[in-house]
């Protein structure tokens, strides 16, 4: 089976879970004789292309035929909003990108109609413009390759999917890794929402990464539930070495690790910490990450008078993440809305017991984790206390958790995706 | 004469309320009154009252040919007192007929037999008092929580003066032995052992409404036919079931009550069997041999072992932490401590912590107020931690 796939990022050049998921899934698909052409905005040359073919959208030349699509392009100009898009990246990366892209807007537009267009492939200020430009490229790519199906990952590539479908007539599968509702709560960006909805409507099948996301797609976007299928994410086996880090603190450590934003529910962690500290002084809390709610969290911790036991570790990456896990006794993910949520799995494979919110996709597949409602601060505090004080509980989690994570294989997810492909293709044939 | 022993287990635990760690040291009330009351009243309405009425009718109709036996846990009786006095009254009415026997067990349906002989005896005495208080009987037959039995437990029970004891008779425990004969304890042959006919018992308790079962629907004729087919030497059939089977696990709509109503008549017309109490069976039959059960068994699950209550890390920690307190509790004169100590031993708390059903287990969720064994453990340990602080004061 040949699939034309559109994604915004691909390892090692990723800024969040999307690229990691695309990598795992495509690798899994390669076990089922699926040939993939994966179009990214920009390639760097160091990607692992052993099981698929990557195409750099910036290398695609637009010919005259596509210039006729100028109306399409013009139609988009009004979308060149200075919109406050909240992608998957940490705010400081967003900040640097923003700086980088303070290029002349007119210059940008002129470039957009040149034969080639260099994408940043990032999540900058001209993101929406890039998104549509990418879709024009998609149309071109669709004429250059033979394939049976189109697969688009997340809203950035939905317009590309739609274009490729209209050019080729092949079925379109869109893959929802996150929705605007997860990123922004109820204050959704209407432009992004619109793109998402168009993508879901145009798609023959919609794959969601959890039942939670599936419900959002059906309820908030009004999509026919018959064509929405959940395929839970998996994890690549972790290849790093176990980090032996000797911690110099006698207290047990409870960790929050993630963006300090609305979506991740940091305030519930702070409040739970306060409750635990009232009862048990032999514990420290660490909030690792950064984000637009960080200052508010620092203020709240100060207000509660817990700052000698509540620490902000800043944004961690690479080995520091695993160093953090190796010194943690409990990992908490109190996300308000988490389509999937890979970090608890990383914690579990580092032998750290986890507490996850029921409002996360990952809670749907985990057995050996404590599940709480994100708003139930008492339940979070209670679970933390229990993991710190009743020894057999963390022992049980350590005993089964790692194996549970290791059994979440991308091959299994890929198998389900192949079934979705088949059903979309069959339906197309029968029409 | 051939005898059917129809024996029912009646039990309700005092379920714990949601008890957070910050309640430790300040809140010493542990029970979920709302859940306990509403569950008791629901089960009373669906099961206890209609089933008691039915059995009373059958006793009135068939006289000495229809006798039954119950064991009612102390915690269930307490809940009748509090939430459903009409149920207690109806059991008393059954007692008055003289056709109903009440068995001894541990007061709070505990697993004390596995851990402490002193505690076990204390609880059994407490239960005997309660039974005598309400039903005017001094129990002669013993049945342990969930039919938990081993040679050593049997020996202990024999020393306490009981004539016989009930336990599970599943095939993989008995081997070639038939459960339809009388046995005795291997250490003390004075104690007779009545074995549950698991096949016929479970046909009623578990399979009755199962439409995938080849024998569905189960009719009284079919059931009497199976009894009739038994070897002539097999004179004792022990049908041991949870009382909540009637109306609660098998809903009224399944026809379970009609089945029971018709069953004695069909059996009398087609077989030599009559219904007797466990004491009558004990007097009537001599043991054919001893049963050797060195490791404790129960009537639960396929395994018929203790793994529903003990064995995983959570259960073992909770159980050992609990029994570490025995000495301290014994020194306390506080009746509130004594009562909580009893109720914290109820086996159901450990059952809720079982992890073996992660793979397949919706069946057990029905009986479980917690959404995961981890939450059951956390809640129990919080309560136990508070109990410990009270003991240390």
Short mmCIF file of C-alpha atoms in Angstrom, two decimals, chain A residues 2-409:
data_model
loop_
_atom_site.label_atom_id
_atom_site.label_comp_id
_atom_site.label_asym_id
_atom_site.label_seq_id
_atom_site.Cartn_x
_atom_site.Cartn_y
_atom_site.Cartn_z
CA UNK A 2 1.30 3.44 -0.92
CA UNK A 3 0.47 6.37 1.30
CA UNK A 4 1.13 10.05 0.85
CA UNK A 5 1.63 11.45 4.29
CA UNK A 6 1.76 15.03 5.50
CA UNK A 7 3.31 16.02 8.78
CA UNK A 8 4.74 19.18 10.22
CA UNK A 9 7.71 17.70 11.97
CA UNK A 10 9.85 14.61 11.94
CA UNK A 11 12.60 13.57 14.33
CA UNK A 12 15.15 14.63 15.25
CA UNK A 13 13.71 18.08 14.47
CA UNK A 14 10.76 18.12 16.76
CA UNK A 15 9.35 20.37 19.35
CA UNK A 16 6.78 18.13 20.92
CA UNK A 17 4.89 14.88 20.88
CA UNK A 18 3.62 15.20 17.31
CA UNK A 19 6.94 14.42 15.60
CA UNK A 20 7.64 11.57 17.98
CA UNK A 21 4.25 10.04 17.30
CA UNK A 22 4.66 10.39 13.52
CA UNK A 23 8.02 8.69 13.71
CA UNK A 24 6.74 5.79 15.80
CA UNK A 25 3.67 5.31 13.69
CA UNK A 26 5.44 5.41 10.34
CA UNK A 27 8.04 3.00 11.60
CA UNK A 28 5.24 0.73 12.78
CA UNK A 29 3.48 1.01 9.42
CA UNK A 30 6.61 -0.09 7.61
CA UNK A 31 6.06 -3.54 9.16
CA UNK A 32 2.83 -3.87 7.19
CA UNK A 33 4.13 -3.19 3.69
CA UNK A 34 3.03 0.39 3.76
CA UNK A 35 5.19 2.58 1.55
CA UNK A 36 5.16 6.18 2.64
CA UNK A 37 6.13 9.46 1.14
CA UNK A 38 6.25 11.79 4.08
CA UNK A 39 6.13 15.48 3.21
CA UNK A 40 7.57 17.84 5.79
CA UNK A 41 7.97 21.59 5.44
CA UNK A 42 11.69 21.30 5.79
CA UNK A 43 14.23 18.50 5.88
CA UNK A 44 17.62 18.70 7.52
CA UNK A 45 19.27 15.64 6.05
CA UNK A 46 19.84 13.81 9.29
CA UNK A 47 16.45 12.16 9.55
CA UNK A 48 16.14 8.41 9.62
CA UNK A 49 14.74 7.59 6.18
CA UNK A 50 15.28 3.87 6.30
CA UNK A 51 11.60 3.04 6.28
CA UNK A 52 10.05 5.92 4.37
CA UNK A 53 10.82 8.64 1.91
CA UNK A 54 10.89 12.16 3.23
CA UNK A 55 10.15 15.07 0.95
CA UNK A 56 11.10 18.62 1.71
CA UNK A 57 8.24 20.89 0.73
CA UNK A 58 10.77 23.62 0.12
CA UNK A 59 12.27 21.62 -2.73
CA UNK A 60 9.02 21.34 -4.60
CA UNK A 61 8.81 23.66 -7.54
CA UNK A 62 5.51 25.19 -8.26
CA UNK A 63 4.66 25.26 -11.94
CA UNK A 64 2.37 27.50 -13.86
CA UNK A 65 -0.51 25.19 -13.36
CA UNK A 66 -0.47 25.95 -9.72
CA UNK A 67 -0.25 29.64 -10.19
CA UNK A 68 -3.77 29.30 -11.52
CA UNK A 69 -4.62 28.39 -8.05
CA UNK A 70 -3.88 31.94 -7.16
CA UNK A 71 -7.47 32.60 -6.08
CA UNK A 72 -6.99 29.91 -3.59
CA UNK A 73 -3.90 31.61 -2.33
CA UNK A 74 -5.57 35.00 -2.22
CA UNK A 75 -8.44 33.58 -0.34
CA UNK A 76 -6.00 32.78 2.33
CA UNK A 77 -4.48 36.15 2.77
CA UNK A 78 -7.12 37.24 5.20
CA UNK A 79 -6.00 34.43 7.37
CA UNK A 80 -2.64 36.06 7.76
CA UNK A 81 -3.60 36.93 11.22
CA UNK A 82 -1.22 37.93 13.88
CA UNK A 83 -2.96 35.21 15.67
CA UNK A 84 -1.97 33.91 18.99
CA UNK A 85 -1.44 30.33 18.05
CA UNK A 86 -0.57 27.95 20.80
CA UNK A 87 1.24 25.09 19.22
CA UNK A 88 2.99 22.28 20.97
CA UNK A 89 6.14 24.08 21.81
CA UNK A 90 7.56 25.52 24.92
CA UNK A 91 7.04 29.22 25.20
CA UNK A 92 10.71 30.03 25.06
CA UNK A 93 11.09 28.30 21.74
CA UNK A 94 8.04 30.14 20.54
CA UNK A 95 9.66 33.33 21.68
CA UNK A 96 12.85 32.72 19.72
CA UNK A 97 10.93 31.76 16.63
CA UNK A 98 8.93 34.88 16.92
CA UNK A 99 12.15 36.85 16.98
CA UNK A 100 13.55 34.99 14.02
CA UNK A 101 10.54 35.73 11.97
CA UNK A 102 10.39 39.41 12.33
CA UNK A 103 11.09 39.54 8.63
CA UNK A 104 9.31 41.91 6.39
CA UNK A 105 5.86 40.62 5.82
CA UNK A 106 5.75 41.82 2.24
CA UNK A 107 9.00 40.07 1.57
CA UNK A 108 7.42 36.92 2.81
CA UNK A 109 4.48 37.27 0.52
CA UNK A 110 6.64 37.87 -2.50
CA UNK A 111 8.62 34.80 -1.71
CA UNK A 112 5.49 32.78 -1.40
CA UNK A 113 4.89 33.11 -5.12
CA UNK A 114 8.34 32.32 -6.22
CA UNK A 115 8.90 28.91 -7.67
CA UNK A 116 10.36 27.60 -4.51
CA UNK A 117 9.54 28.59 -1.01
CA UNK A 118 11.69 27.85 1.96
CA UNK A 119 9.59 26.81 4.87
CA UNK A 120 10.71 27.31 8.40
CA UNK A 121 8.78 24.23 9.44
CA UNK A 122 8.38 25.84 12.80
CA UNK A 123 5.51 27.43 14.57
CA UNK A 124 6.23 31.08 13.95
CA UNK A 125 4.21 34.14 13.35
CA UNK A 126 3.43 33.29 9.76
CA UNK A 127 2.32 29.86 10.62
CA UNK A 128 -1.04 30.03 8.93
CA UNK A 129 0.52 31.39 5.79
CA UNK A 130 3.00 28.55 5.79
CA UNK A 131 0.20 26.11 6.37
CA UNK A 132 -1.59 27.19 3.22
CA UNK A 133 1.54 27.50 1.18
CA UNK A 134 2.31 23.95 2.23
CA UNK A 135 -1.08 22.90 0.93
CA UNK A 136 -0.27 24.30 -2.49
CA UNK A 137 2.90 22.26 -2.45
CA UNK A 138 0.79 19.28 -1.46
CA UNK A 139 -1.24 19.63 -4.61
CA UNK A 140 1.93 19.52 -6.65
CA UNK A 141 3.33 16.57 -4.79
CA UNK A 142 0.05 14.75 -5.31
CA UNK A 143 0.57 14.94 -9.08
CA UNK A 144 4.11 13.64 -8.87
CA UNK A 145 3.53 10.39 -7.00
CA UNK A 146 1.37 7.36 -7.16
CA UNK A 147 -0.44 6.48 -3.99
CA UNK A 148 -3.70 4.99 -2.77
CA UNK A 149 -4.39 7.13 0.25
CA UNK A 150 -3.53 10.42 1.93
CA UNK A 151 -2.80 10.73 5.63
CA UNK A 152 -2.48 14.14 7.35
CA UNK A 153 -1.25 14.70 10.88
CA UNK A 154 -2.83 17.53 12.83
CA UNK A 155 -4.39 20.75 11.63
CA UNK A 156 -1.19 22.17 10.12
CA UNK A 157 -1.40 19.63 7.35
CA UNK A 158 -5.17 19.29 6.97
CA UNK A 159 -5.33 21.88 4.16
CA UNK A 160 -2.55 19.95 2.43
CA UNK A 161 -4.57 16.78 2.78
CA UNK A 162 -7.66 18.42 1.39
CA UNK A 163 -5.74 19.77 -1.60
CA UNK A 164 -4.11 16.45 -2.30
CA UNK A 165 -7.47 14.77 -2.13
CA UNK A 166 -9.11 17.22 -4.51
CA UNK A 167 -6.28 16.78 -7.02
CA UNK A 168 -5.96 13.01 -6.80
CA UNK A 169 -9.42 11.86 -5.74
CA UNK A 170 -7.83 9.50 -3.27
CA UNK A 171 -9.30 8.96 0.19
CA UNK A 172 -8.09 11.17 3.00
CA UNK A 173 -7.38 10.08 6.55
CA UNK A 174 -6.70 12.78 9.07
CA UNK A 175 -5.01 12.05 12.34
CA UNK A 176 -5.97 14.16 15.33
CA UNK A 177 -3.11 14.31 17.81
CA UNK A 178 -4.59 17.35 19.52
CA UNK A 179 -7.40 19.80 19.00
CA UNK A 180 -7.66 23.50 19.56
CA UNK A 181 -9.84 22.73 22.59
CA UNK A 182 -6.99 20.90 24.25
CA UNK A 183 -4.56 23.70 23.61
CA UNK A 184 -6.77 26.62 24.51
CA UNK A 185 -9.69 25.41 26.55
CA UNK A 186 -12.83 27.21 25.54
CA UNK A 187 -11.02 30.26 24.13
CA UNK A 188 -10.31 28.65 20.81
CA UNK A 189 -8.63 30.36 17.93
CA UNK A 190 -11.42 30.52 15.34
CA UNK A 191 -9.04 30.20 12.39
CA UNK A 192 -7.45 27.07 13.69
CA UNK A 193 -10.83 25.69 14.65
CA UNK A 194 -12.06 26.31 11.13
CA UNK A 195 -9.12 24.54 9.57
CA UNK A 196 -9.58 21.62 11.92
CA UNK A 197 -13.27 21.34 11.19
CA UNK A 198 -12.74 21.55 7.43
CA UNK A 199 -10.14 18.83 7.66
CA UNK A 200 -12.35 16.54 9.70
CA UNK A 201 -15.30 17.11 7.41
CA UNK A 202 -13.32 16.50 4.24
CA UNK A 203 -11.72 13.37 5.64
CA UNK A 204 -12.99 9.90 4.81
CA UNK A 205 -11.72 8.70 8.16
CA UNK A 206 -10.60 10.55 11.26
CA UNK A 207 -8.14 8.88 13.60
CA UNK A 208 -8.03 10.18 17.16
CA UNK A 209 -5.31 9.35 19.67
CA UNK A 210 -7.77 8.67 22.48
CA UNK A 211 -11.46 8.28 23.20
CA UNK A 212 -11.26 11.61 24.96
CA UNK A 213 -10.17 13.25 21.72
CA UNK A 214 -12.72 11.25 19.81
CA UNK A 215 -15.49 12.70 21.97
CA UNK A 216 -14.19 16.22 21.35
CA UNK A 217 -14.11 15.60 17.60
CA UNK A 218 -17.67 14.28 17.63
CA UNK A 219 -19.16 16.73 20.10
CA UNK A 220 -17.30 20.00 19.50
CA UNK A 221 -16.68 19.65 15.77
CA UNK A 222 -19.90 17.83 14.99
CA UNK A 223 -18.23 15.03 13.06
CA UNK A 224 -20.14 11.85 12.21
CA UNK A 225 -18.97 9.36 14.86
CA UNK A 226 -19.07 6.50 12.34
CA UNK A 227 -15.96 7.74 10.64
CA UNK A 228 -13.98 8.58 13.77
CA UNK A 229 -11.75 5.79 15.05
CA UNK A 230 -9.53 5.81 18.13
CA UNK A 231 -6.02 4.44 17.76
CA UNK A 232 -4.08 4.98 20.96
CA UNK A 233 -0.49 6.08 20.62
CA UNK A 234 2.34 3.83 21.62
CA UNK A 235 5.92 4.41 22.66
CA UNK A 236 9.23 3.67 21.06
CA UNK A 237 11.36 1.52 23.33
CA UNK A 238 13.60 3.84 25.28
CA UNK A 239 17.20 3.44 24.26
CA UNK A 240 18.96 5.72 26.69
CA UNK A 241 20.96 4.24 29.48
CA UNK A 242 19.54 4.23 32.93
CA UNK A 243 20.88 7.27 34.71
CA UNK A 244 22.15 6.62 38.17
CA UNK A 245 21.92 9.86 39.90
CA UNK A 246 22.54 10.18 43.57
CA UNK A 247 20.30 12.73 45.03
CA UNK A 248 21.51 14.69 47.96
CA UNK A 249 18.16 15.39 49.50
CA UNK A 250 16.74 13.19 52.17
CA UNK A 251 13.16 14.06 51.33
CA UNK A 252 11.09 12.24 48.76
CA UNK A 253 10.47 14.11 45.55
CA UNK A 254 7.21 14.64 43.72
CA UNK A 255 7.50 15.96 40.20
CA UNK A 256 5.45 17.88 37.67
CA UNK A 257 7.12 18.03 34.29
CA UNK A 258 5.62 19.83 31.36
CA UNK A 259 4.60 23.18 30.01
CA UNK A 260 3.27 25.40 32.76
CA UNK A 261 0.15 26.30 30.84
CA UNK A 262 -3.59 26.04 31.25
CA UNK A 263 -3.72 22.68 29.49
CA UNK A 264 -1.34 20.98 31.92
CA UNK A 265 -3.18 21.97 35.10
CA UNK A 266 -0.15 23.23 37.09
CA UNK A 267 -2.29 24.99 39.70
CA UNK A 268 -3.77 21.70 40.85
CA UNK A 269 -0.29 20.42 41.48
CA UNK A 270 0.57 23.46 43.61
CA UNK A 271 -2.60 23.14 45.66
CA UNK A 272 -2.09 19.42 46.17
CA UNK A 273 1.51 20.06 47.24
CA UNK A 274 0.26 22.46 49.87
CA UNK A 275 -2.13 19.87 51.25
CA UNK A 276 0.51 17.18 51.40
CA UNK A 277 3.08 19.46 53.04
CA UNK A 278 0.67 20.29 55.82
CA UNK A 279 0.75 16.65 56.82
CA UNK A 280 4.09 15.40 55.70
CA UNK A 281 7.15 17.67 55.88
CA UNK A 282 9.46 15.00 54.46
CA UNK A 283 8.72 15.72 50.88
CA UNK A 284 9.73 18.20 48.22
CA UNK A 285 7.84 19.22 45.11
CA UNK A 286 9.43 20.10 41.82
CA UNK A 287 7.73 21.88 38.97
CA UNK A 288 9.90 21.48 35.88
CA UNK A 289 9.02 23.41 32.76
CA UNK A 290 8.05 26.87 31.79
CA UNK A 291 5.10 28.62 30.34
CA UNK A 292 2.68 31.46 30.58
CA UNK A 293 1.37 30.39 33.98
CA UNK A 294 4.75 30.04 35.62
CA UNK A 295 4.80 33.40 37.37
CA UNK A 296 1.35 32.85 38.68
CA UNK A 297 2.46 29.50 40.10
CA UNK A 298 5.50 31.05 41.79
CA UNK A 299 3.27 33.67 43.37
CA UNK A 300 0.79 31.07 44.54
CA UNK A 301 3.53 28.92 46.08
CA UNK A 302 4.83 31.98 47.92
CA UNK A 303 1.35 32.89 49.06
CA UNK A 304 0.92 29.39 50.47
CA UNK A 305 4.28 29.66 52.19
CA UNK A 306 5.64 26.45 50.72
CA UNK A 307 8.57 27.76 48.67
CA UNK A 308 11.23 26.11 50.83
CA UNK A 309 9.72 22.80 49.77
CA UNK A 310 8.38 23.69 46.36
CA UNK A 311 10.94 24.23 43.64
CA UNK A 312 10.84 25.47 40.07
CA UNK A 313 13.39 23.65 37.97
CA UNK A 314 12.88 25.52 34.72
CA UNK A 315 12.65 23.97 31.30
CA UNK A 316 14.40 20.60 31.15
CA UNK A 317 15.41 18.69 28.08
CA UNK A 318 17.25 15.59 26.99
CA UNK A 319 19.22 13.86 29.74
CA UNK A 320 18.02 16.35 32.35
CA UNK A 321 14.52 15.01 31.96
CA UNK A 322 15.67 11.54 32.85
CA UNK A 323 17.87 12.84 35.65
CA UNK A 324 14.76 14.46 37.02
CA UNK A 325 12.85 11.17 36.74
CA UNK A 326 15.66 9.26 38.40
CA UNK A 327 15.37 11.41 41.50
CA UNK A 328 11.57 11.42 41.56
CA UNK A 329 9.42 9.27 43.79
CA UNK A 330 6.12 10.28 42.24
CA UNK A 331 5.22 11.84 38.90
CA UNK A 332 2.03 13.81 38.58
CA UNK A 333 0.29 14.84 35.36
CA UNK A 334 -2.83 16.80 36.34
CA UNK A 335 -3.68 17.82 32.76
CA UNK A 336 -6.99 19.53 32.19
CA UNK A 337 -7.18 18.15 28.68
CA UNK A 338 -4.54 15.87 27.30
CA UNK A 339 -5.28 14.14 24.00
CA UNK A 340 -2.73 11.49 24.84
CA UNK A 341 0.20 12.44 27.08
CA UNK A 342 3.43 10.58 26.64
CA UNK A 343 5.37 11.84 29.65
CA UNK A 344 3.77 9.51 32.23
CA UNK A 345 4.97 6.63 30.08
CA UNK A 346 8.50 8.01 30.18
CA UNK A 347 8.23 8.29 33.95
CA UNK A 348 6.95 4.74 34.23
CA UNK A 349 9.76 3.36 32.16
CA UNK A 350 12.11 5.17 34.53
CA UNK A 351 10.40 3.26 37.37
CA UNK A 352 8.58 6.28 38.71
CA UNK A 353 4.98 5.69 39.89
CA UNK A 354 2.54 8.05 38.20
CA UNK A 355 -0.67 9.87 38.97
CA UNK A 356 -2.51 10.94 35.81
CA UNK A 357 -5.70 12.86 35.28
CA UNK A 358 -8.72 11.03 33.98
CA UNK A 359 -8.89 13.80 31.39
CA UNK A 360 -5.89 12.37 29.56
CA UNK A 361 -5.89 9.88 26.71
CA UNK A 362 -3.10 7.92 28.31
CA UNK A 363 -5.30 7.14 31.32
CA UNK A 364 -7.50 5.11 28.97
CA UNK A 365 -4.77 2.57 28.37
CA UNK A 366 -2.92 2.51 31.68
CA UNK A 367 -3.68 0.03 34.44
CA UNK A 368 -0.80 0.57 36.79
CA UNK A 369 -1.29 4.24 37.49
CA UNK A 370 -3.46 6.22 39.84
CA UNK A 371 -6.18 8.06 37.97
CA UNK A 372 -7.81 11.16 39.36
CA UNK A 373 -9.94 14.02 38.10
CA UNK A 374 -7.64 16.98 37.43
CA UNK A 375 -9.76 19.28 39.60
CA UNK A 376 -9.88 16.88 42.52
CA UNK A 377 -6.99 18.34 44.50
CA UNK A 378 -7.88 16.20 47.50
CA UNK A 379 -7.60 13.04 45.45
CA UNK A 380 -4.27 14.15 43.97
CA UNK A 381 -2.91 14.97 47.43
CA UNK A 382 -4.21 11.73 48.83
CA UNK A 383 -2.61 9.69 46.06
CA UNK A 384 0.72 11.46 46.52
CA UNK A 385 0.61 10.82 50.24
CA UNK A 386 -0.22 7.16 49.72
CA UNK A 387 2.62 6.65 47.23
CA UNK A 388 5.05 8.23 49.68
CA UNK A 389 3.84 6.44 52.78
CA UNK A 390 2.42 3.02 51.91
CA UNK A 391 5.36 1.17 50.55
CA UNK A 392 3.65 -1.67 48.75
CA UNK A 393 1.89 0.79 46.47
CA UNK A 394 4.99 2.21 44.73
CA UNK A 395 6.49 -1.29 44.85
CA UNK A 396 3.56 -2.62 42.88
CA UNK A 397 3.77 0.18 40.34
CA UNK A 398 7.49 -0.35 39.87
CA UNK A 399 6.94 -4.04 39.45
CA UNK A 400 4.34 -3.79 36.70
CA UNK A 401 4.63 -0.26 35.29
CA UNK A 402 7.69 -0.65 33.14
CA UNK A 403 6.41 -3.83 31.53
CA UNK A 404 3.08 -2.22 30.90
CA UNK A 405 4.77 0.59 28.99
CA UNK A 406 7.00 -1.78 27.08
CA UNK A 407 3.92 -3.58 25.83
CA UNK A 408 2.54 -0.47 24.16
CA UNK A 409 3.96 -1.17 20.74
#
